[in-house]
Short mmCIF file of C-alpha atoms in Angstrom, two decimals:
data_model
loop_
_atom_site.label_atom_id
_atom_site.label_comp_id
_atom_site.label_asym_id
_atom_site.label_seq_id
_atom_site.Cartn_x
_atom_site.Cartn_y
_atom_site.Cartn_z
CA VAL A 1 6.80 -13.26 18.10
CA ILE A 2 6.77 -10.11 20.24
CA ALA A 3 7.17 -7.90 17.18
CA ALA A 4 4.31 -9.66 15.42
CA SER A 5 2.12 -9.22 18.50
CA ILE A 6 2.58 -5.45 18.61
CA ASN A 7 0.21 -4.88 15.68
CA ASN A 8 -2.49 -6.95 17.37
CA LEU A 9 -2.02 -5.07 20.63
CA THR A 10 -2.22 -1.74 18.81
CA ALA A 11 -5.43 -2.89 17.14
CA VAL A 12 -6.94 -3.67 20.56
CA PHE A 13 -6.25 -0.12 21.74
CA LEU A 14 -7.66 1.36 18.52
CA VAL A 15 -10.82 -0.73 18.86
CA ALA A 16 -11.11 0.47 22.47
CA ILE A 17 -10.88 4.08 21.29
CA SER A 18 -13.46 3.38 18.57
CA SER A 19 -15.84 1.99 21.20
CA THR A 20 -16.02 5.42 22.83
CA LEU A 21 -17.35 6.98 19.63
CA VAL A 22 -20.74 6.87 17.93
CA ALA A 23 -22.29 3.44 17.33
CA GLY A 24 -20.80 1.69 14.32
CA SER A 25 -17.35 3.26 14.64
CA ILE A 26 -15.68 -0.07 15.44
CA ALA A 27 -17.11 -1.60 12.27
CA VAL A 28 -16.08 1.41 10.20
CA TYR A 29 -12.50 1.25 11.48
CA GLN A 30 -12.14 -2.52 11.15
CA PHE A 31 -13.72 -2.75 7.69
CA ALA A 32 -11.57 0.08 6.33
CA ASN A 33 -8.45 -1.41 7.91
CA ASN A 34 -9.19 -4.85 6.43
CA LEU A 35 -9.73 -3.44 2.95
CA GLY A 36 -6.57 -1.33 3.15
CA GLY A 37 -4.57 -4.32 4.36
CA LEU A 38 -5.45 -6.48 1.35
CA PRO A 39 -2.76 -5.15 -1.06
CA ILE A 40 -0.25 -4.98 1.81
CA GLY A 41 -0.58 -8.71 2.41
CA ILE A 42 -0.53 -9.62 -1.27
CA PHE A 43 2.46 -7.54 -2.32
CA GLY A 44 4.32 -6.14 0.69
CA VAL A 45 4.47 -9.29 2.81
CA SER A 46 4.87 -11.67 -0.14
CA PHE A 47 7.85 -9.86 -1.66
CA ALA A 48 9.47 -9.48 1.77
CA ILE A 49 9.22 -13.20 2.50
CA ALA A 50 10.59 -14.05 -0.96
CA ALA A 51 13.54 -11.67 -0.61
CA PHE A 52 14.59 -12.72 2.89
CA PRO A 53 16.65 -15.85 1.96
CA SER A 54 18.63 -13.94 -0.66
CA LEU A 55 19.32 -11.06 1.72
CA SER A 56 20.51 -13.49 4.38
CA GLU A 57 22.78 -15.26 1.90
CA ASN A 58 24.24 -11.96 0.69
CA PHE A 59 25.05 -10.95 4.26
CA ILE A 60 26.65 -14.31 5.07
CA LYS A 61 28.88 -13.87 2.01
CA LYS A 62 29.54 -10.23 3.03
CA ASP A 63 28.43 -9.15 -0.44
CA ALA A 64 27.10 -5.65 0.26
CA LYS A 65 26.52 -4.84 -3.41
CA ALA A 66 24.31 -7.89 -4.00
CA PHE A 67 22.56 -7.27 -0.67
CA PHE A 68 21.46 -3.75 -1.63
CA GLU A 69 20.66 -4.78 -5.20
CA ASN A 70 18.29 -7.47 -3.91
CA PHE A 71 16.75 -5.09 -1.40
CA TYR A 72 16.17 -2.32 -3.96
CA ALA A 73 14.82 -4.78 -6.53
CA SER A 74 12.25 -6.04 -4.01
CA ALA A 75 11.35 -2.52 -2.88
CA ARG A 76 10.92 -1.39 -6.49
CA SER A 77 8.70 -4.37 -7.26
CA ILE A 78 6.53 -3.62 -4.23
CA LEU A 79 6.14 0.05 -5.19
CA PHE A 80 5.47 -0.87 -8.82
CA TYR A 81 2.23 -2.51 -7.73
CA ILE A 82 1.42 -0.59 -4.56
CA PHE A 83 1.60 2.97 -5.95
CA PRO A 84 -1.15 2.51 -8.58
CA ILE A 85 -3.25 0.32 -6.28
CA SER A 86 -3.12 3.01 -3.58
CA VAL A 87 -4.26 5.65 -6.06
CA PHE A 88 -7.02 3.40 -7.42
CA PHE A 89 -8.18 2.59 -3.89
CA TYR A 90 -8.50 6.31 -3.22
CA VAL A 91 -10.33 7.08 -6.47
CA LEU A 92 -12.60 4.02 -6.24
CA ARG A 93 -12.99 3.92 -2.45
CA ALA A 94 -16.77 4.42 -2.57
CA GLN A 95 -17.23 1.69 -5.20
CA ILE A 96 -14.99 -0.74 -3.27
CA VAL A 97 -16.90 -0.23 -0.03
CA ARG A 98 -20.32 -0.38 -1.69
CA VAL A 99 -19.50 -3.63 -3.50
CA THR A 100 -17.93 -5.39 -0.50
CA LEU A 101 -19.97 -4.04 2.40
CA GLY A 102 -23.01 -2.11 1.15
CA ALA A 103 -25.75 -4.49 2.26
CA GLY A 104 -28.04 -5.20 5.22
CA LYS A 105 -27.77 -2.69 8.08
CA PHE A 106 -24.65 -1.11 6.56
CA ASP A 107 -26.33 2.10 5.40
CA TRP A 108 -25.16 4.98 3.20
CA SER A 109 -23.65 6.95 6.10
CA ASP A 110 -21.62 3.90 7.17
CA THR A 111 -20.51 3.43 3.58
CA ARG A 112 -19.32 7.02 3.29
CA LEU A 113 -17.46 6.96 6.61
CA THR A 114 -15.77 3.66 5.73
CA ALA A 115 -14.84 4.97 2.28
CA ALA A 116 -13.43 8.13 3.85
CA SER A 117 -11.41 6.08 6.37
CA LEU A 118 -10.12 3.88 3.55
CA GLY A 119 -9.19 6.98 1.56
CA ILE A 120 -7.13 8.32 4.45
CA MET A 121 -5.43 4.96 4.95
CA THR A 122 -4.40 4.80 1.29
CA ILE A 123 -1.94 7.62 2.02
CA ALA A 124 0.30 5.17 3.86
CA ILE A 125 -0.36 1.87 2.08
CA PHE A 126 3.06 2.17 0.45
CA ALA A 127 4.64 2.62 3.91
CA HIS A 128 2.83 -0.42 5.32
CA SER A 129 4.00 -2.41 2.28
CA LEU A 130 7.68 -1.45 2.63
CA ILE A 131 7.82 -2.08 6.39
CA PRO A 132 7.93 -5.93 6.04
CA ILE A 133 10.94 -5.82 3.69
CA LEU A 134 12.73 -3.37 6.01
CA ILE A 135 12.13 -5.67 8.98
CA ARG A 136 13.61 -8.57 6.96
CA PHE A 137 16.50 -6.23 6.16
CA PHE A 138 17.26 -6.12 9.89
CA TYR A 139 16.68 -9.85 10.34
CA ALA A 140 19.08 -10.68 7.49
CA LEU A 141 21.73 -8.63 9.29
CA GLY A 142 21.10 -10.58 12.49
CA ASN A 143 19.41 -7.78 14.43
CA THR A 144 15.89 -8.39 15.76
CA LYS A 145 16.05 -5.97 18.69
CA ARG A 146 16.14 -2.62 16.86
CA PRO A 147 13.06 -3.17 14.64
CA LEU A 148 11.17 -4.37 17.72
CA LEU A 149 11.98 -1.18 19.61
CA ILE A 150 11.11 0.98 16.61
CA ASN A 151 7.78 -0.80 16.11
CA LEU A 152 7.02 -0.49 19.81
CA PHE A 153 7.68 3.24 19.73
CA THR A 154 5.55 3.83 16.62
CA ALA A 155 2.76 1.67 18.07
CA VAL A 156 2.62 3.93 21.14
CA LEU A 157 2.80 6.95 18.83
CA THR A 158 -0.12 5.65 16.75
CA VAL A 159 -2.34 5.13 19.80
CA ALA A 160 -1.42 8.57 21.18
CA LEU A 161 -2.14 10.22 17.82
CA ALA A 162 -5.47 8.39 17.62
CA LEU A 163 -6.49 9.91 20.97
CA VAL A 164 -5.40 13.37 19.81
CA PHE A 165 -7.03 13.23 16.37
CA VAL A 166 -10.28 11.75 17.70
CA ASN A 167 -10.46 14.49 20.30
CA ILE A 168 -9.87 17.16 17.64
CA LEU A 169 -12.47 15.72 15.24
CA ASN A 170 -15.02 15.37 18.04
CA THR A 171 -15.39 19.14 18.12
CA PRO A 172 -16.04 21.57 15.24
CA SER A 173 -12.86 23.22 14.02
CA ASP A 174 -11.21 24.39 10.82
CA PHE A 175 -9.26 21.12 10.63
CA THR A 176 -12.44 19.06 11.10
CA ASN A 177 -14.25 21.01 8.39
CA PHE A 178 -11.29 20.75 6.02
CA LEU A 179 -10.87 16.99 6.44
CA SER A 180 -14.63 16.41 6.16
CA ARG A 181 -14.84 18.40 2.92
CA VAL A 182 -11.82 16.66 1.38
CA MET A 183 -13.21 13.21 2.22
CA ARG A 184 -16.75 14.25 1.15
CA VAL A 185 -18.43 13.66 4.50
CA GLY A 186 -18.98 17.32 5.33
CA ASP A 187 -22.70 16.85 5.94
CA LEU A 188 -22.15 14.13 8.56
CA LYS A 189 -21.99 15.22 12.19
CA GLU A 190 -19.94 12.34 13.65
CA VAL A 191 -16.61 11.97 11.82
CA ALA A 192 -14.27 11.39 14.77
CA VAL A 193 -13.56 7.83 13.59
CA LEU A 194 -11.54 9.35 10.76
CA GLY A 195 -9.00 10.34 13.41
CA ILE A 196 -8.12 6.67 13.90
CA ALA A 197 -7.46 6.21 10.18
CA LEU A 198 -5.33 9.36 10.19
CA ALA A 199 -3.33 8.12 13.18
CA ILE A 200 -2.68 4.79 11.47
CA SER A 201 -1.35 6.54 8.37
CA VAL A 202 0.89 8.96 10.28
CA GLY A 203 2.16 6.13 12.48
CA ALA A 204 3.03 4.01 9.45
CA LEU A 205 4.92 6.87 7.81
CA ALA A 206 6.88 7.42 11.03
CA ASP A 207 7.58 3.68 11.27
CA LEU A 208 8.87 3.63 7.69
CA PHE A 209 11.14 6.61 8.33
CA PHE A 210 12.72 5.24 11.51
CA LEU A 211 13.08 1.72 10.10
CA THR A 212 14.79 3.07 6.96
CA VAL A 213 17.23 5.21 8.92
CA GLY A 214 17.90 2.37 11.37
CA ALA A 215 18.30 -0.27 8.65
CA PHE A 216 20.81 1.74 6.64
CA GLY A 217 22.72 2.57 9.81
CA GLU A 218 22.78 -1.12 10.74
CA ALA A 219 24.06 -2.02 7.28
CA GLU A 220 26.90 0.46 7.66
CA LEU A 221 27.86 -1.12 10.98
CA LYS A 222 27.79 -4.67 9.60
CA PHE A 223 29.31 -4.09 6.15
CA GLY A 224 31.53 -1.09 6.94
CA ARG A 225 31.51 2.50 5.77
CA ASP A 226 32.07 1.41 2.17
CA VAL A 227 28.30 0.88 1.80
CA LYS A 228 27.64 4.63 1.83
CA LYS A 229 27.63 4.68 -1.98
CA LEU A 230 25.27 1.69 -2.05
CA LYS A 231 22.69 3.31 0.26
CA ILE A 232 21.46 5.72 -2.40
CA TRP A 233 17.73 5.02 -2.83
CA PRO A 234 16.53 4.85 -6.48
CA TRP A 235 14.64 8.14 -6.16
CA ARG A 236 14.30 8.72 -9.90
CA ASP A 237 12.47 5.42 -10.52
CA THR A 238 10.38 5.86 -7.38
CA PHE A 239 9.17 9.33 -8.34
CA PHE A 240 8.53 8.21 -11.91
CA MET A 241 6.35 5.28 -10.78
CA PHE A 242 4.53 7.57 -8.36
CA GLY A 243 3.93 10.20 -11.07
CA SER A 244 2.70 7.52 -13.47
CA SER A 245 0.34 6.28 -10.75
CA LEU A 246 -1.14 9.77 -10.34
CA ALA A 247 -1.65 9.99 -14.11
CA ALA A 248 -3.30 6.57 -14.08
CA GLY A 249 -5.50 7.71 -11.19
CA ALA A 250 -6.60 10.71 -13.26
CA ALA A 251 -7.47 8.35 -16.12
CA ALA A 252 -9.44 6.12 -13.74
CA TYR A 253 -11.29 9.15 -12.35
CA GLY A 254 -12.15 10.27 -15.89
CA ALA A 255 -13.43 6.80 -16.71
CA LEU A 256 -15.45 6.87 -13.50
CA ARG A 257 -17.08 10.15 -14.45
CA LEU A 258 -17.87 8.79 -17.88
CA ALA A 259 -19.39 5.62 -16.45
CA ASN A 260 -21.56 7.76 -14.14
CA LYS A 261 -23.31 9.17 -17.20
CA VAL A 262 -23.93 5.76 -18.75
CA VAL A 263 -24.43 3.29 -15.90
CA ALA A 264 -27.05 3.71 -13.16
CA LEU A 265 -25.68 3.29 -9.63
CA ASP A 266 -28.73 1.84 -7.90
CA THR A 267 -27.71 -1.84 -8.12
CA LEU A 268 -24.66 -3.88 -7.09
CA PRO A 269 -23.82 -5.07 -10.65
CA SER A 270 -23.86 -1.49 -11.96
CA VAL A 271 -21.51 -0.29 -9.19
CA LEU A 272 -19.22 -3.25 -9.82
CA LEU A 273 -19.23 -2.57 -13.57
CA GLN A 274 -18.42 1.09 -13.01
CA GLY A 275 -15.50 0.33 -10.69
CA THR A 276 -14.13 -2.43 -12.92
CA PHE A 277 -14.22 -0.19 -15.99
CA ALA A 278 -12.39 2.64 -14.20
CA PHE A 279 -9.81 0.24 -12.75
CA PHE A 280 -9.14 -1.28 -16.18
CA ILE A 281 -8.68 2.11 -17.86
CA GLY A 282 -6.39 3.30 -15.07
CA SER A 283 -4.31 0.11 -15.14
CA MET A 284 -3.86 0.27 -18.91
CA ALA A 285 -2.81 3.92 -18.66
CA TYR A 286 -0.26 3.09 -15.95
CA LEU A 287 1.29 0.19 -17.86
CA LEU A 288 1.30 2.13 -21.13
CA ILE A 289 3.12 5.11 -19.62
CA LEU A 290 5.77 2.94 -17.99
CA TYR A 291 6.14 0.73 -21.07
CA LEU A 292 6.74 3.73 -23.33
CA PHE A 293 9.47 4.92 -20.97
CA LYS A 294 10.95 1.41 -20.75
CA ASN A 295 10.39 0.85 -17.06
CA LYS A 296 12.23 -2.29 -15.96
CA GLU A 297 9.34 -3.84 -14.01
CA THR A 298 6.88 -3.20 -16.83
CA LEU A 299 9.15 -4.76 -19.43
CA GLU A 300 9.62 -7.80 -17.19
CA LEU A 301 5.85 -8.09 -16.69
CA VAL A 302 5.23 -7.85 -20.45
CA GLY A 303 7.92 -10.49 -21.01
CA ILE A 304 6.26 -12.86 -18.53
CA ILE A 305 2.86 -12.35 -20.20
CA LYS A 306 4.36 -13.07 -23.64
CA GLN A 307 6.07 -16.17 -22.30
CA ARG A 308 2.85 -17.46 -20.73
CA ALA A 309 0.93 -16.70 -23.94
CA GLY A 310 3.52 -18.60 -25.96
CA ILE A 311 3.26 -21.64 -23.68
CA LEU A 312 -0.55 -21.51 -23.87
CA LYS A 313 -0.41 -21.25 -27.67
CA VAL A 314 1.85 -24.29 -27.92
CA PHE A 315 -0.36 -26.23 -25.51
CA LEU A 316 -3.53 -25.38 -27.42
CA GLY A 317 -1.82 -26.26 -30.71
CA GLU A 318 -0.74 -29.65 -29.44
CA THR A 319 -4.21 -30.28 -28.02
CA GLY A 320 -5.71 -29.41 -31.40
CA ARG A 321 -3.43 -31.82 -33.21
CA GLU A 322 -4.29 -34.58 -30.74
CA GLY A 323 -7.95 -33.91 -31.43
CA ILE A 324 -7.41 -34.21 -35.19
CA LYS A 325 -5.57 -37.52 -34.73
#
């Protein structure tokens, strides 16, 4: 309960910092944070909850090999979805914000700042998504104290970094100009709210690092030093999925540029159509690349789709025969 409350407490401090900035900063931070949290809840939390019983059972049986196999399988599945989604969120950040929030008093400047904040947060979406499974890693081993202390430390770090980054971005500097140009808000005067998004991303990366080191150390204590060979992270598959995600992001960006020449962007349906088209092209590119290289998760996904299609075909066939009778 205490661990779960830390995120809410951190959010209170971040909102307080946002309240000291230009009007609308609280909305920009909260909207960007909510959008960035969507894939984390769908994939990161869901896979972590599903994996927890198996991890606990493996530890009770003292089966270190099965424990790490289950953990890596869950982590791979999370990254399989999160890597491309993170890239697509970055490429399509403006379209996502315009479709979900671009109405009423939420003007173009607010849209751009929220999109920029979302773009910065996408850097650490994968970290936020892996943190739940790492916390369950600790829980399965019977240790709830260490992840609590790590989360408490990184929460304090995030708030401290938010104060530092906001202060830096409040004044003109080379860093401020660089970040503004990269996030395409260089013509806006008030961009300090981006410091909060940057602090959240850096804090999440630090949290992931310390939780990973702590979790593997805890596993060695509970299972013995024999687990050293089992603690090797599947780097090859991770880098391959990440590289495929970047290629898919390039395809989505190309589709976005193409749609810009065909579809006008002055209405909500046109923006939605543009974003959907780019997302579809990027997703197909990602799955095609991984399928050609026989990625395990892609082959399993294709198998599930074929199985569902077969069941649907049988169902429709039986329904048709009933209709004829």
